[in-house]
mmCIF file with all atom_site columns, C-alpha atoms in Angstrom:
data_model
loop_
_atom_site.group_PDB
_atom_site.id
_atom_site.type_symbol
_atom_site.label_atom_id
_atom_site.label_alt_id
_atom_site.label_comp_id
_atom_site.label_asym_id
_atom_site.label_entity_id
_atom_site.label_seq_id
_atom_site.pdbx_PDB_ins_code
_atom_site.Cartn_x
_atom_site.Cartn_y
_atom_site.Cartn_z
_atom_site.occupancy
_atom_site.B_iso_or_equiv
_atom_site.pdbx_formal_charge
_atom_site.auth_seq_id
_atom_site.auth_comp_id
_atom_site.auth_asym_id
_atom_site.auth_atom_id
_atom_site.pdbx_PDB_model_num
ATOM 1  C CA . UNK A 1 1  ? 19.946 62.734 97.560  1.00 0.00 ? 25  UNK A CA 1
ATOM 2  C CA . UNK A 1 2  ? 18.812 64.790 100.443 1.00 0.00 ? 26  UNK A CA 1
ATOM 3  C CA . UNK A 1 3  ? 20.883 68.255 101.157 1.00 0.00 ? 27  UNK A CA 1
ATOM 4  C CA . UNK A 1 4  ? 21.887 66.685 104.299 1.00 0.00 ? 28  UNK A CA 1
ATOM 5  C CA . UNK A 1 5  ? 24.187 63.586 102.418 1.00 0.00 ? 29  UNK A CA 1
ATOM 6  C CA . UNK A 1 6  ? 24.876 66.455 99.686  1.00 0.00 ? 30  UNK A CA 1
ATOM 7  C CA . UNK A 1 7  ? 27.243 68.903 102.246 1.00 0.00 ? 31  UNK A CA 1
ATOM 8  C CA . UNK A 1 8  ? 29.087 68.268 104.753 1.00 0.00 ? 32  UNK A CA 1
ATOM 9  C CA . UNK A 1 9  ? 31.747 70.588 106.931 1.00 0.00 ? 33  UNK A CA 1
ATOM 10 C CA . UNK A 1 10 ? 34.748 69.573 108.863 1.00 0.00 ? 34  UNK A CA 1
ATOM 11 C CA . UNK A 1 11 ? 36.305 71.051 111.894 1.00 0.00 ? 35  UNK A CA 1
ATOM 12 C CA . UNK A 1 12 ? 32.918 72.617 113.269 1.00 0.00 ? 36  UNK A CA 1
ATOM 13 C CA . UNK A 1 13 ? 33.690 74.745 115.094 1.00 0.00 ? 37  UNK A CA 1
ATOM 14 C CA . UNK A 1 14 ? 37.091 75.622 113.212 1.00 0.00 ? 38  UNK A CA 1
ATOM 15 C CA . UNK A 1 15 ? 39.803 78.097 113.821 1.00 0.00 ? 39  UNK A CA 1
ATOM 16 C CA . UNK A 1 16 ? 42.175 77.959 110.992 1.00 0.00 ? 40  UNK A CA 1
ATOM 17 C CA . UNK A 1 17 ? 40.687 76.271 108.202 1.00 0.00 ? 41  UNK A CA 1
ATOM 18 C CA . UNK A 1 18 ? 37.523 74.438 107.180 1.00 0.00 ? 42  UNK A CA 1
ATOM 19 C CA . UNK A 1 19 ? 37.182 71.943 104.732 1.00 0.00 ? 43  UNK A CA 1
ATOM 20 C CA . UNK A 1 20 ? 33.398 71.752 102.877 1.00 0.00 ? 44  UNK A CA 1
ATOM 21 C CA . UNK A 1 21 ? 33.083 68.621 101.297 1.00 0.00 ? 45  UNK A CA 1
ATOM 22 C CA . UNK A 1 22 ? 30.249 67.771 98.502  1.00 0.00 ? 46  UNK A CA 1
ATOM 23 C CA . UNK A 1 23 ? 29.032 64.207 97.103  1.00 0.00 ? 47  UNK A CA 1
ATOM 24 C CA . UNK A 1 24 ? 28.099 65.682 94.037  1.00 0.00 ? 48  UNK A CA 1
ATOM 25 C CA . UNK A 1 25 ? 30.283 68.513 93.129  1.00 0.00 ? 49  UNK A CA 1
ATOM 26 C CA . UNK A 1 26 ? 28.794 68.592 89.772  1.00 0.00 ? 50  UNK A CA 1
ATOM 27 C CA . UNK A 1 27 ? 25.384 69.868 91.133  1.00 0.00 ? 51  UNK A CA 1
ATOM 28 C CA . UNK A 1 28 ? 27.134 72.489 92.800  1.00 0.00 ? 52  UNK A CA 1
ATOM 29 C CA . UNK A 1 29 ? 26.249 75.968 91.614  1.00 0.00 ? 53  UNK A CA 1
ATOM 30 C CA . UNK A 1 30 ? 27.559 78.339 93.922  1.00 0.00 ? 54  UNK A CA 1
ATOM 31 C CA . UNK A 1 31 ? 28.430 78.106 97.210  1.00 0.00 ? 55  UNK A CA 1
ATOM 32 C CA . UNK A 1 32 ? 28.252 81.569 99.406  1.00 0.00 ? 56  UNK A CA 1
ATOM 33 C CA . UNK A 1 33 ? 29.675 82.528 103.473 1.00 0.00 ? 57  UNK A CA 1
ATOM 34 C CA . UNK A 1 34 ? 27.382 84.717 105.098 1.00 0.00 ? 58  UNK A CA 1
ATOM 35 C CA . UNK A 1 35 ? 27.596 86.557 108.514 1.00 0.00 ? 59  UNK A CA 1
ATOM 36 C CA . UNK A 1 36 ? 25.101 86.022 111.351 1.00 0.00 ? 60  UNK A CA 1
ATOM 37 C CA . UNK A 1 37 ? 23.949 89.505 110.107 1.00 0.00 ? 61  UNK A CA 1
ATOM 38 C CA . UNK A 1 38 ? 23.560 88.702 106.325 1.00 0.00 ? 62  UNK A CA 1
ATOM 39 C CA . UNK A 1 39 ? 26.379 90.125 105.072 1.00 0.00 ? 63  UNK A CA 1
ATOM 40 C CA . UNK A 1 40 ? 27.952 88.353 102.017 1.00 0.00 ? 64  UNK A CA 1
ATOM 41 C CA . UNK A 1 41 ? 31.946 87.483 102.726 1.00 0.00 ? 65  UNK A CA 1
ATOM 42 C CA . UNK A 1 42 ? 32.896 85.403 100.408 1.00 0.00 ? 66  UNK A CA 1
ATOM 43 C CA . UNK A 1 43 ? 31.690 83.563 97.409  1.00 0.00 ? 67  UNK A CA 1
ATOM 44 C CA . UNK A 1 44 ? 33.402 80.085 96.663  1.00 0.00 ? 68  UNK A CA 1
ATOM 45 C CA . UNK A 1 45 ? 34.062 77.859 93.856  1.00 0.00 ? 69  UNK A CA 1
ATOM 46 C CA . UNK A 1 46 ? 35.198 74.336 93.071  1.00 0.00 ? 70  UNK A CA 1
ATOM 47 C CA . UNK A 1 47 ? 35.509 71.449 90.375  1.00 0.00 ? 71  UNK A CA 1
ATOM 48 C CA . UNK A 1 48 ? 36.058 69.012 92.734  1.00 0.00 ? 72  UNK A CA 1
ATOM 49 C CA . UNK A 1 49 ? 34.245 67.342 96.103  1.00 0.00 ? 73  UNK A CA 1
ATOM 50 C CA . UNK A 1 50 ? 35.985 69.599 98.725  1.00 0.00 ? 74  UNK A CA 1
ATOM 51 C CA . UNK A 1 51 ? 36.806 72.920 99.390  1.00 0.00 ? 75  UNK A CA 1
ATOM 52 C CA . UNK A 1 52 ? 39.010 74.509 102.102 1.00 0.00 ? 76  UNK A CA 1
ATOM 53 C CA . UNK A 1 53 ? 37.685 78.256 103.154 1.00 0.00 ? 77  UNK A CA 1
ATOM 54 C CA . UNK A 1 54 ? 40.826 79.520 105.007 1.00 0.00 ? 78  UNK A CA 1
ATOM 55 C CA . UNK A 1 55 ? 39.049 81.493 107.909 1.00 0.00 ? 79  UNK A CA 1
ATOM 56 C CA . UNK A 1 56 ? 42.164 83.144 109.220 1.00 0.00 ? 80  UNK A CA 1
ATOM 57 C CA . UNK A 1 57 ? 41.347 86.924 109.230 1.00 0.00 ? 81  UNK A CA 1
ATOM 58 C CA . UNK A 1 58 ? 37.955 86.746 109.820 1.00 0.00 ? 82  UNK A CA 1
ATOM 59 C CA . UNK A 1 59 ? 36.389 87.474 113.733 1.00 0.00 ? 83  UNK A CA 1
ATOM 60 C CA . UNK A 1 60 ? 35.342 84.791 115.479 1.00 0.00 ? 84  UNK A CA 1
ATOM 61 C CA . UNK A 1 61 ? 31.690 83.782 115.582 1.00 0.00 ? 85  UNK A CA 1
ATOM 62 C CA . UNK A 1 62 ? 29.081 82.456 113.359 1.00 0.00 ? 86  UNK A CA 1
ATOM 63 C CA . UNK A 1 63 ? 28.776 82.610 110.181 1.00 0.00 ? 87  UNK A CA 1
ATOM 64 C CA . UNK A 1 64 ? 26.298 80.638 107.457 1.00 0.00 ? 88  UNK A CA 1
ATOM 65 C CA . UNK A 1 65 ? 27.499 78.570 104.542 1.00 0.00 ? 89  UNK A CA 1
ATOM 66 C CA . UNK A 1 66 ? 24.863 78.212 101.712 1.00 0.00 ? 90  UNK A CA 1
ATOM 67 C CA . UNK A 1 67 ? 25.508 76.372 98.858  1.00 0.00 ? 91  UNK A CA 1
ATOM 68 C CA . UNK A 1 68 ? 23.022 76.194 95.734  1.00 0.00 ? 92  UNK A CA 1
ATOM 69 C CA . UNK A 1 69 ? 22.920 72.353 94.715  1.00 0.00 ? 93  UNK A CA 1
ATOM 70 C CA . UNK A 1 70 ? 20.404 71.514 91.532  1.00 0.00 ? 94  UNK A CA 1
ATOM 71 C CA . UNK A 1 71 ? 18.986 74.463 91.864  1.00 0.00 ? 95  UNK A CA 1
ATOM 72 C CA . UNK A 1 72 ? 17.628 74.516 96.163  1.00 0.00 ? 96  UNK A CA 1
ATOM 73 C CA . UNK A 1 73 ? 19.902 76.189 98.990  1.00 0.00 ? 97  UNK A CA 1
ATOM 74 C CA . UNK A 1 74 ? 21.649 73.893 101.552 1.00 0.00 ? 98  UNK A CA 1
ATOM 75 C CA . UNK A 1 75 ? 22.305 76.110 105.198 1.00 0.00 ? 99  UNK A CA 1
ATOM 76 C CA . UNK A 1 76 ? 24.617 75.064 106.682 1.00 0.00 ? 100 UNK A CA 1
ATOM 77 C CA . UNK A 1 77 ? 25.655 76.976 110.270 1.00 0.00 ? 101 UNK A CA 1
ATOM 78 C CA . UNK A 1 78 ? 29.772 77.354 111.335 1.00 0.00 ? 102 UNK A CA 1
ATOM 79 C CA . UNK A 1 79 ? 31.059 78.756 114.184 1.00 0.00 ? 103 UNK A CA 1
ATOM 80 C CA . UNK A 1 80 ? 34.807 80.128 114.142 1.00 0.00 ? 104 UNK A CA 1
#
């Protein structure tokens, strides 16, 4: 499948919550939130096809999901 059918986000741009949602969450090896200036804030896990990253706490802006699916890195850009 191609990485764009493999992640999707909801509530982009978000204030509260966001809700990640994979079709195969079985190919999902890690899934990491970045900063616009690198910086690693959070690494995320799951068993199942979603995942809610509660974003209260954290500054408003934008920030980079990437998630590592069968092995290649899926970008995704979210702006709080």
């Amino acid at each position: 499948p191609s990485p764009v059918k493999e992640l999707a986000i909801h509530r982009n741009p978000c204030t509260q919550s966001l809700t990640i949602i994979f079709s195969n969450p079985s190919a999902l090896k890690s899934l990491y939130i970045y900063t616009l200036k690198g910086k690693l804030i959070e690494k995320l896990t799951t068993i199942q096809n979603t995942i809610t990253w509660n974003t209260q706490g954290h500054a408003g802006g934008v920030y980079y999901i990437r998630a590592v699916i069968d092995g290649r890195s899926v970008i995704r850009k979210i702006v709080l």
